[in-house]
Coordinates of C-alpha atoms and ligand atoms in Angstrom, one line a residue:
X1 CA 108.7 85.8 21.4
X2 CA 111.3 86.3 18.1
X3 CA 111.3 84.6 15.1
X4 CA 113.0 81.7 16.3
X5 CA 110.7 81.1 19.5
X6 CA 108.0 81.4 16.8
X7 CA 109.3 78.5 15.0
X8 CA 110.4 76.3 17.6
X9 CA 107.2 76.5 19.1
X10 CA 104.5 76.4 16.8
X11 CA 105.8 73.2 15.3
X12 CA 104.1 71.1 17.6
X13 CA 100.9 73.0 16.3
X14 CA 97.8 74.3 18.0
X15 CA 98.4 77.7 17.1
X16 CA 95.4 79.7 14.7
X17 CA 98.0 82.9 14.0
X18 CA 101.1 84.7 16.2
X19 CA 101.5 88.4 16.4
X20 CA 105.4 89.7 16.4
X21 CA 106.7 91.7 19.4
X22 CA 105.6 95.8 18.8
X23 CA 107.5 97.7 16.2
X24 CA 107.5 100.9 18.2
X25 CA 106.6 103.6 15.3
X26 CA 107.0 107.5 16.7
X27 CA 106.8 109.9 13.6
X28 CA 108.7 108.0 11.0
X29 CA 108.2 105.3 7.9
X30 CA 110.7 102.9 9.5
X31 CA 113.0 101.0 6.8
X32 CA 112.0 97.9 5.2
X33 CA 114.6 96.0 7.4
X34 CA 113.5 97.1 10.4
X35 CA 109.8 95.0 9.9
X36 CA 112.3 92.6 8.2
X37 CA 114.3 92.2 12.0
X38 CA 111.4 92.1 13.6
X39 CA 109.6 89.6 11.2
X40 CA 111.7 87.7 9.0
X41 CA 108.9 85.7 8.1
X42 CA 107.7 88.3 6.1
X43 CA 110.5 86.4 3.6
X44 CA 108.7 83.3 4.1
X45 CA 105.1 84.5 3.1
X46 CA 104.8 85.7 6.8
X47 CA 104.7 82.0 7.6
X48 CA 106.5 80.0 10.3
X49 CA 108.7 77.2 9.2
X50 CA 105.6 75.1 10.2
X51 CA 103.1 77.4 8.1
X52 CA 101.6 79.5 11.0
X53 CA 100.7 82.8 10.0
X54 CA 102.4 85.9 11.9
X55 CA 101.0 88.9 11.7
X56 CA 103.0 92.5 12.6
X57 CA 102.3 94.4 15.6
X58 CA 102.6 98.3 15.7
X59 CA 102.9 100.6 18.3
X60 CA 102.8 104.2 18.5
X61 CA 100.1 107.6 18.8
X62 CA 100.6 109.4 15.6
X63 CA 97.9 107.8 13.6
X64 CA 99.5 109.4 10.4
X65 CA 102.8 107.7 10.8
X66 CA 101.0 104.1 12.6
X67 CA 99.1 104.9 9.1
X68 CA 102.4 105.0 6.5
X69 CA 104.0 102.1 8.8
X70 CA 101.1 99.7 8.7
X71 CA 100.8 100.3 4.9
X72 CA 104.3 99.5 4.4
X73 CA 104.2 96.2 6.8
X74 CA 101.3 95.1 4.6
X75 CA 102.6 95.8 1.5
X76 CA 105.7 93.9 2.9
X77 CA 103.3 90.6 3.2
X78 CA 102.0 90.8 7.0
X79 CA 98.1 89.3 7.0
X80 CA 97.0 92.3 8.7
X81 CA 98.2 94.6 11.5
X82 CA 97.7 94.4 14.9
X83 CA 98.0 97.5 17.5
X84 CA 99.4 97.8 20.1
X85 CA 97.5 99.3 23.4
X86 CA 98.4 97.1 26.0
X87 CA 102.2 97.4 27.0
X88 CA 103.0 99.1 30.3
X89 CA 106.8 99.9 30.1
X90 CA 107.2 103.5 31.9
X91 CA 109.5 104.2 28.9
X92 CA 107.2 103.1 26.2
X93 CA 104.2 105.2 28.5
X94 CA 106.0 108.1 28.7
X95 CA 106.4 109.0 25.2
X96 CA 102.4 108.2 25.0
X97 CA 102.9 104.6 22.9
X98 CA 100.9 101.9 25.1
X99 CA 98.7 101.4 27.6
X100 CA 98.9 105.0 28.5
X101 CA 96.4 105.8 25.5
X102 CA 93.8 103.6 27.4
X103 CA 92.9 107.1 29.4
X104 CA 92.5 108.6 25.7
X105 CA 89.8 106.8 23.8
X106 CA 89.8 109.2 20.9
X107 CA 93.7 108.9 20.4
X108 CA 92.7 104.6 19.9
X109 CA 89.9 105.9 17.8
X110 CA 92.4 107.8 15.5
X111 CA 95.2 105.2 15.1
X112 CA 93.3 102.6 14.7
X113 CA 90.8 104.6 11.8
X114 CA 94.1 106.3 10.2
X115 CA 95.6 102.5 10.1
X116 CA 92.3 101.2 8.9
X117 CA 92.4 103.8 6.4
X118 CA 95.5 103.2 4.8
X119 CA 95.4 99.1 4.3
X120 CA 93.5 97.3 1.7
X121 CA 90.1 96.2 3.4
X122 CA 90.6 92.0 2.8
X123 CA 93.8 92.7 5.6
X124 CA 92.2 92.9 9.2
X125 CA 93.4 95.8 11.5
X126 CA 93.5 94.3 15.0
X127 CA 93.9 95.8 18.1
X128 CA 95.0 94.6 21.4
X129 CA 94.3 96.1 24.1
X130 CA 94.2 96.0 28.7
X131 CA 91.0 96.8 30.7
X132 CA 92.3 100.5 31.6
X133 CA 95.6 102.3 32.8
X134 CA 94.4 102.9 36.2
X135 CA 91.1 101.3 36.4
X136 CA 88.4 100.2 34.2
X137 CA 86.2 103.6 33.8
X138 CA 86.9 103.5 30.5
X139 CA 87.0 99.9 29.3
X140 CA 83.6 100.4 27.2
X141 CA 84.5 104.1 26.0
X142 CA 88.1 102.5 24.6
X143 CA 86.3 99.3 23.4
X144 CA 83.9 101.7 21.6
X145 CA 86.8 103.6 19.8
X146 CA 88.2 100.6 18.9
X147 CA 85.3 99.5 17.1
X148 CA 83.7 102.8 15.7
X149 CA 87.3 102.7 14.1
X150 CA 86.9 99.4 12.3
X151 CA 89.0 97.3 14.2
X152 CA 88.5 93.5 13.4
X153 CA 89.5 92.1 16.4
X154 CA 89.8 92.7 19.9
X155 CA 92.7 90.9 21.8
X156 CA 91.4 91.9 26.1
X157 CA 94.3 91.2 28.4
X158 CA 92.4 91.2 31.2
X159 CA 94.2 93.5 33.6
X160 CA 94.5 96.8 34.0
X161 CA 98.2 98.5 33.5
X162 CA 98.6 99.3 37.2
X163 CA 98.1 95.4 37.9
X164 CA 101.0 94.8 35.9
X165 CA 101.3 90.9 35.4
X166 CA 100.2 90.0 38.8
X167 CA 97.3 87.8 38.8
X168 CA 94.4 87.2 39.0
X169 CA 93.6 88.3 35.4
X170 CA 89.6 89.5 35.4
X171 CA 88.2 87.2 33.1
X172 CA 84.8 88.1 33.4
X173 CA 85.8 92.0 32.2
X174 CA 85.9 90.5 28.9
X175 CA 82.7 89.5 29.0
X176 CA 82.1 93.1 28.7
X177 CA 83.8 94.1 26.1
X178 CA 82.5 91.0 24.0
X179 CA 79.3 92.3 25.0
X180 CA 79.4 95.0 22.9
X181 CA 81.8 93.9 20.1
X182 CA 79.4 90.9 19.2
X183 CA 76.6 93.8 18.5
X184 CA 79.0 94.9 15.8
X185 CA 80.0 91.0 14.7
X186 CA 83.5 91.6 15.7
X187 CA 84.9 88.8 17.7
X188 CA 86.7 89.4 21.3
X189 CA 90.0 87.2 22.4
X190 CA 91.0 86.7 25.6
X191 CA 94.3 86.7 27.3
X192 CA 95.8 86.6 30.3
X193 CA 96.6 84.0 33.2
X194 CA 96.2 80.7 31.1
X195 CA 99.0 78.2 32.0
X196 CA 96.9 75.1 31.2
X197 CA 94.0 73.2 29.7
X198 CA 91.7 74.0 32.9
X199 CA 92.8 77.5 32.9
X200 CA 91.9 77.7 29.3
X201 CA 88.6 76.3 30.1
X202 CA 88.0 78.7 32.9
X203 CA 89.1 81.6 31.0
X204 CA 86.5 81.0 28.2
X205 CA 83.7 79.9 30.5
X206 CA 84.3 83.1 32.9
X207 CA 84.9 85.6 29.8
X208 CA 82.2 84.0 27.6
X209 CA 84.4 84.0 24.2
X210 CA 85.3 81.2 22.1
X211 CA 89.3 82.5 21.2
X212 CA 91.8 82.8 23.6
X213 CA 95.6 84.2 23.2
X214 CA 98.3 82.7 24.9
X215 CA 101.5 84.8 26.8
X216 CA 103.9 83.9 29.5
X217 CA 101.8 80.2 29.4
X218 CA 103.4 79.5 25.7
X219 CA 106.5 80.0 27.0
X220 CA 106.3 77.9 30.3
X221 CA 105.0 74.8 28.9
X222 CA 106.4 74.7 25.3
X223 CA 103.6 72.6 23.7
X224 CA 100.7 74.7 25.7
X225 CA 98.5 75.1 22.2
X226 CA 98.9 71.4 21.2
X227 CA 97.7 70.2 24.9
X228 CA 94.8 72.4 24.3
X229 CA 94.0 72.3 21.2
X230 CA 94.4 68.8 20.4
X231 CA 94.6 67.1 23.9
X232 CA 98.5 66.5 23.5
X233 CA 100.1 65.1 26.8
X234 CA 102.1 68.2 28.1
X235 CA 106.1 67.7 27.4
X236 CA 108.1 65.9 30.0
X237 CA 111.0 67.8 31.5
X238 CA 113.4 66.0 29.3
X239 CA 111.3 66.4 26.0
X240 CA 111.3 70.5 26.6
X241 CA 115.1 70.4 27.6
X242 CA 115.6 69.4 24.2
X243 CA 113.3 72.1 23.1
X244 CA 115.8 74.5 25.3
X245 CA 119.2 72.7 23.8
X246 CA 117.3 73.3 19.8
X247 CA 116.6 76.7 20.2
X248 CA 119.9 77.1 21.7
X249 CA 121.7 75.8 18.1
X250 CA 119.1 77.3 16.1
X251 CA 120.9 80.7 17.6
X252 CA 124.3 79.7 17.3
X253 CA 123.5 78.7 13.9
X254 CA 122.3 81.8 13.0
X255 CA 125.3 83.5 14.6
X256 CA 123.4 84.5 17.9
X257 CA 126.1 83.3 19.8
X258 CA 126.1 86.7 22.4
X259 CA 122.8 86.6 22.7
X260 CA 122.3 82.9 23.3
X261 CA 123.3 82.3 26.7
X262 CA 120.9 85.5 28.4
X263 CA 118.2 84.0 26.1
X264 CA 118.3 80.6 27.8
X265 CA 118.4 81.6 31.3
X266 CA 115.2 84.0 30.3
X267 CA 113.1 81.1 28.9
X268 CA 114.9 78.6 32.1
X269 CA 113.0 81.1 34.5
X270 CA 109.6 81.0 32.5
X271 CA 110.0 77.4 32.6
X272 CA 110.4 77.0 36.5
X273 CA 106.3 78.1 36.5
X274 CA 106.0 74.2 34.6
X275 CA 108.9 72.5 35.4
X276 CA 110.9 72.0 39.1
X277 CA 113.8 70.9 36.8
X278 CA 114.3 73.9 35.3
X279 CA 115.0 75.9 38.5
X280 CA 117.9 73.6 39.0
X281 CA 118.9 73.6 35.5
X282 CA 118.8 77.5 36.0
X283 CA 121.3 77.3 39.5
X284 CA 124.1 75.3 37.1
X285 CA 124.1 77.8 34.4
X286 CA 123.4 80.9 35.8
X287 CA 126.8 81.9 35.6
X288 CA 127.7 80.4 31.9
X289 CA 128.9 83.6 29.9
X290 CA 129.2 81.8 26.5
X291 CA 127.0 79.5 24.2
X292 CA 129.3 76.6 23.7
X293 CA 129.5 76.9 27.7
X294 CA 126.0 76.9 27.9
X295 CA 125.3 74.0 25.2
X296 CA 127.8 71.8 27.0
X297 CA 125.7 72.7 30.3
X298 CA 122.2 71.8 29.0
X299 CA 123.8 68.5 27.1
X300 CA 125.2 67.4 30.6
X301 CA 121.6 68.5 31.8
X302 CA 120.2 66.0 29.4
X303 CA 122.5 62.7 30.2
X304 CA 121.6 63.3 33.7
X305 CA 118.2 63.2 33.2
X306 CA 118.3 60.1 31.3
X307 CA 120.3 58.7 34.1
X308 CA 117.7 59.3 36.3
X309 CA 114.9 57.9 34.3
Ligands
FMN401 C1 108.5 90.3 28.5 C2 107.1 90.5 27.9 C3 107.0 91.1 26.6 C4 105.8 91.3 26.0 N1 105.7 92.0 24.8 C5 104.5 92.1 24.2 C6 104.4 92.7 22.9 O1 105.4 93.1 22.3 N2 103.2 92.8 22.3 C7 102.1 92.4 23.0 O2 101.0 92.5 22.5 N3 102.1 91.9 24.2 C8 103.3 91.7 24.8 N4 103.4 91.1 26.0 C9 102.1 90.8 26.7 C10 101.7 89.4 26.5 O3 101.4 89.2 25.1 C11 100.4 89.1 27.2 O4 99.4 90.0 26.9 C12 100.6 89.2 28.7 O5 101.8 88.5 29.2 C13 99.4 88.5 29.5 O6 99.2 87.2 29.1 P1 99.8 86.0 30.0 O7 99.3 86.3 31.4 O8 99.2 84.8 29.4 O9 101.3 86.1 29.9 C14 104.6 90.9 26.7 C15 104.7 90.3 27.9 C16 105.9 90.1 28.5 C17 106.0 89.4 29.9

């Protein structure tokens, strides 16, 4: 989720915070634009549009240089850092950044202590993290590290790297890990798997924490956090196919043009999980190469479907 997701989504509310997609940090202080690209809202007192806070995710081993980088994305206004220890790319694995540093619980230990180190104490160092790479021998030795180190927060996605994204998620393996962060007052959130309200419900209940982070689910149903947070109705197909046609302008507006039409059929597939529509939607502009293509597609989209209501 960019900037622009960000914003277009967490206006209809629900949302406590967002974290940015991982800066990947290897042995360098990146440049103040690069935290910039990634998180323009660092401009806006690391605000959305709608005043949701968005705190900057790193992601790297070499605790000196997660160190310098978190120290500069703080000083740059993030609330905080969050790491990284959860993605499974084989590229981002290989070079040892990810969930590949699950299998070495004193690597977490030492980013997340050299991090901790170097930014001000009233800014909370967060960490997310799976249940293992392979399997879950480790899940209390890494959520140990994590909290010997002085992390503040604990994001569980509750699957291990080999499971990839394939459900079920193991909500109850948080349990564990809240287990022993609550002995330490450090509060656990889980993620993984929750697509609606009774998911959400499920997912607390089987895990036993109160916080929950949303993924894929934020992107399927665009006002997820407002249905469960507030009890909104969940959109209709023709209120998100705004959604889809606004975040469309709001990239040509900010000369995304390229980009826009791949970014539409990526979000049309995540909606397919909520919406039938959107798999037909997806079969008409599958082939649309450019944006004003694909805005004409999606407005056409929308006067059918207010022919058919
Ligand atoms: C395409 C893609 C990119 C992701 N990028 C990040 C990332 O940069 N940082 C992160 O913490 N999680 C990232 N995630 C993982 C999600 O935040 C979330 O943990 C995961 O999808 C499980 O939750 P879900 O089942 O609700 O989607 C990514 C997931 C996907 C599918």
């Amino acid at each position: 989720m960019d900037a622009t997701m960000r914003d277009l989504i967490t206006r209809n509310g629900g949302f406590d915070l967002c974290v940015t997609e991982f800066l990947r940090v290897v042995d360098e202080l990146l440049p103040p634009r690069v935290f910039l690209r990634l998180c323009p809202e660092l401009q806006q007192a690391a605000r959305t549009p709608a005043g949701t806070p968005v705190r900057l995710q790193l992601l790297g081993n070499n605790p000196e240089a997660m160190a310098a980088n978190a120290a500069r994305a703080v000083e740059l206004g993030s609330p905080g850092v969050d790491i990284n220890f959860g993605c499974p790319a084989r590229t981002v694995n290989k070079s040892r950044g990810g969930a590949i540093l699950l299998t070495e619980p004193e690597t977490l230990y030492r980013v997340v202590r050299a991090v901790r180190d170097a930014v001000p104490g009233r800014h909370p160092v967060t960490a997310k993290m799976r249940l293992g790479f392979e399997d879950r021998a480790r899940l209390v030795d890494n959520t140990r590290a994590l909290l010997d180190a002085g992390a503040a927060e604990i994001v569980v996605h509750a699957r291990t790297k080999v499971d990839g994204y394939k459900p079920p998620a193991y909500w109850d393996q948080i349990g564990r890990v809240a287990e022993i962060a609550s002995t330490r007052g450090v509060p656990v959130v889980a993620n993984g798997e929750v697509w609606s309200r009774a998911d959400y419900d499920r997912c607390r209940a089987e895990s036993g924490v109160a916080d929950v982070m949303l993924g894929r689910g934020a992107l399927a149903l665009p006002n997820l956090a407002a249905v469960i947070a507030r009890g909104d109705t969940p959109w209709s197909w023709s209120r998100t196919l705004e959604a889809v046609i606004e975040l469309g302008s709001m990239d040509i507006e900010a000369g995304r043009e390229r980009y826009m039409p791949s970014r539409t059929k990526q979000w049309l597939k995540y909606l397919e999980r909520a919406y039938p529509e959107a798999r037909d939607c997806f079969e008409r502009v599958k082939r649309v190469r450019t944006a004003a293509e694909m805005q004409e597609q999606l407005c056409a989209g929308r006067r059918r479907s207010i022919c058919a209501a």
